[in-house]
Short mmCIF file of C-alpha atoms and ligand atoms in Angstrom, two decimals:
data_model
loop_
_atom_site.label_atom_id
_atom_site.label_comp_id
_atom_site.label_asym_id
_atom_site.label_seq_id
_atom_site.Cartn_x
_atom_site.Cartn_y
_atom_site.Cartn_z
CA UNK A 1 50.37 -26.69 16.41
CA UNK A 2 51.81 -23.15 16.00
CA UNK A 3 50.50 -20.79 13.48
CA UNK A 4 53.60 -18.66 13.58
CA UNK A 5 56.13 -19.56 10.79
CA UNK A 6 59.84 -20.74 11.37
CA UNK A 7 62.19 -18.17 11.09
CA UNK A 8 64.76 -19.43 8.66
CA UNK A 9 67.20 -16.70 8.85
CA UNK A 10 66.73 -13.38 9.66
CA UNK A 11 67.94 -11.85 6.28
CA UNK A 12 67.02 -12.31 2.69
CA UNK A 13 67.93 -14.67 -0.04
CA UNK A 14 69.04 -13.15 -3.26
CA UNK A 15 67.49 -15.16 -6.04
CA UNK A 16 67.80 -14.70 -10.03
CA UNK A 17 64.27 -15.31 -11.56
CA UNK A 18 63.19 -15.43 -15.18
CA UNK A 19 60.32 -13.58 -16.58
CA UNK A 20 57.03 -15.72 -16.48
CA UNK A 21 58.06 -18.38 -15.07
CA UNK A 22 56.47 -19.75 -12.02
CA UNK A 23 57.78 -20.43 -8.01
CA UNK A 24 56.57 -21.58 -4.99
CA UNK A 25 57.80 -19.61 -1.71
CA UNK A 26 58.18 -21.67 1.16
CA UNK A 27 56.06 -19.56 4.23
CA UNK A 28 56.37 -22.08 6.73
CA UNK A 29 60.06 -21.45 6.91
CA UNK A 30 61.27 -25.12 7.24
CA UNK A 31 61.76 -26.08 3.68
CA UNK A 32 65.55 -26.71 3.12
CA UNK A 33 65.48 -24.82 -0.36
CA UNK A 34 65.06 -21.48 1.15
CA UNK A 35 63.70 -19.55 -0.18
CA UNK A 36 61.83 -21.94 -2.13
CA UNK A 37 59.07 -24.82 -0.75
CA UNK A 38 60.38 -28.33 -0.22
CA UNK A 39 56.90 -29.84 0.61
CA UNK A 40 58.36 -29.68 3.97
CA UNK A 41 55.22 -27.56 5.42
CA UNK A 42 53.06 -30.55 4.86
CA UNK A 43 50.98 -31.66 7.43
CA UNK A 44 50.83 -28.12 8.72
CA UNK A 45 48.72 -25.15 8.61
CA UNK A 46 51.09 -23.48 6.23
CA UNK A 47 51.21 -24.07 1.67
CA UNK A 48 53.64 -22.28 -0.55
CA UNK A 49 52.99 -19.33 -2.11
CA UNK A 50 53.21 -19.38 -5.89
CA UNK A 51 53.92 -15.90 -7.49
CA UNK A 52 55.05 -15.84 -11.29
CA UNK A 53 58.15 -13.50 -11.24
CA UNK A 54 57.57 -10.14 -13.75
CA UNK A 55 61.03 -9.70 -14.29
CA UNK A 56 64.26 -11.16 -15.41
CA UNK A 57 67.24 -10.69 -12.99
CA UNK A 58 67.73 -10.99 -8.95
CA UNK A 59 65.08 -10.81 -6.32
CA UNK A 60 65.26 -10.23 -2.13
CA UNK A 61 63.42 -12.83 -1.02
CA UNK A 62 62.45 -12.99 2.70
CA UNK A 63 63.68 -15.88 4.57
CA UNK A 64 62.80 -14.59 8.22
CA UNK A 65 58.96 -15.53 6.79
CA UNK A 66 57.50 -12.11 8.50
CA UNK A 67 57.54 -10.28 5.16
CA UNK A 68 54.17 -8.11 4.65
CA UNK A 69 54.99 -8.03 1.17
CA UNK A 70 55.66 -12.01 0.34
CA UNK A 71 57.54 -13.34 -1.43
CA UNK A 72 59.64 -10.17 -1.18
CA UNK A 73 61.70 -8.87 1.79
CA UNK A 74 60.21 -5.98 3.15
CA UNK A 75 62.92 -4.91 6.09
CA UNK A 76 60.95 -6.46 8.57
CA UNK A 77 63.37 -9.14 9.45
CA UNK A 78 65.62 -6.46 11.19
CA UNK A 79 62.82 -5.91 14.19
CA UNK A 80 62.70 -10.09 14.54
FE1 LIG B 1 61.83 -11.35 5.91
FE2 LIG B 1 63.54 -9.40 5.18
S1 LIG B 1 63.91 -11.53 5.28
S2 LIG B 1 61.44 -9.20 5.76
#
């Protein structure tokens, strides 16, 4: 089994999140709510990662699953 995620798209997903409230971010890169889990990674090596967003308003969220800064994009998608 590979430890290296799926790369779901090579760009980000612009979400709108709402202060305090909680969300899981798919890392294995298979869940079909991108950028969200789906419960899709089970079985795997890979869980969601549940961050609480600070702010009200839209997020980058990285989709290519090679982020160093997760849940957010961080530009690395463009050397995939
Ligand atoms: Fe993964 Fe941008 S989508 S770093």
């Amino acid at each position: 089994m590979s430890d290296q995620p799926t790369i779901a798209a090579k760009a980000p997903a612009k979400v709108t999140l709402q202060a305090g409230k909680d969300y899981w971010f798919c890392t294995c890169g298979k869940s079909a709510t991108q950028p969200f889990c789906d419960g899709t990674h089970k079985g795997s090596s890979f869980a969601p990662k549940k961050f609480t967003a600070e702010k009200d308003g839209d997020s980058w969220l990285c989709q290519c699953k090679h982020t160093a800064n997760a849940p957010f994009c961080d530009g690395t998608h463009k050397s995939l």
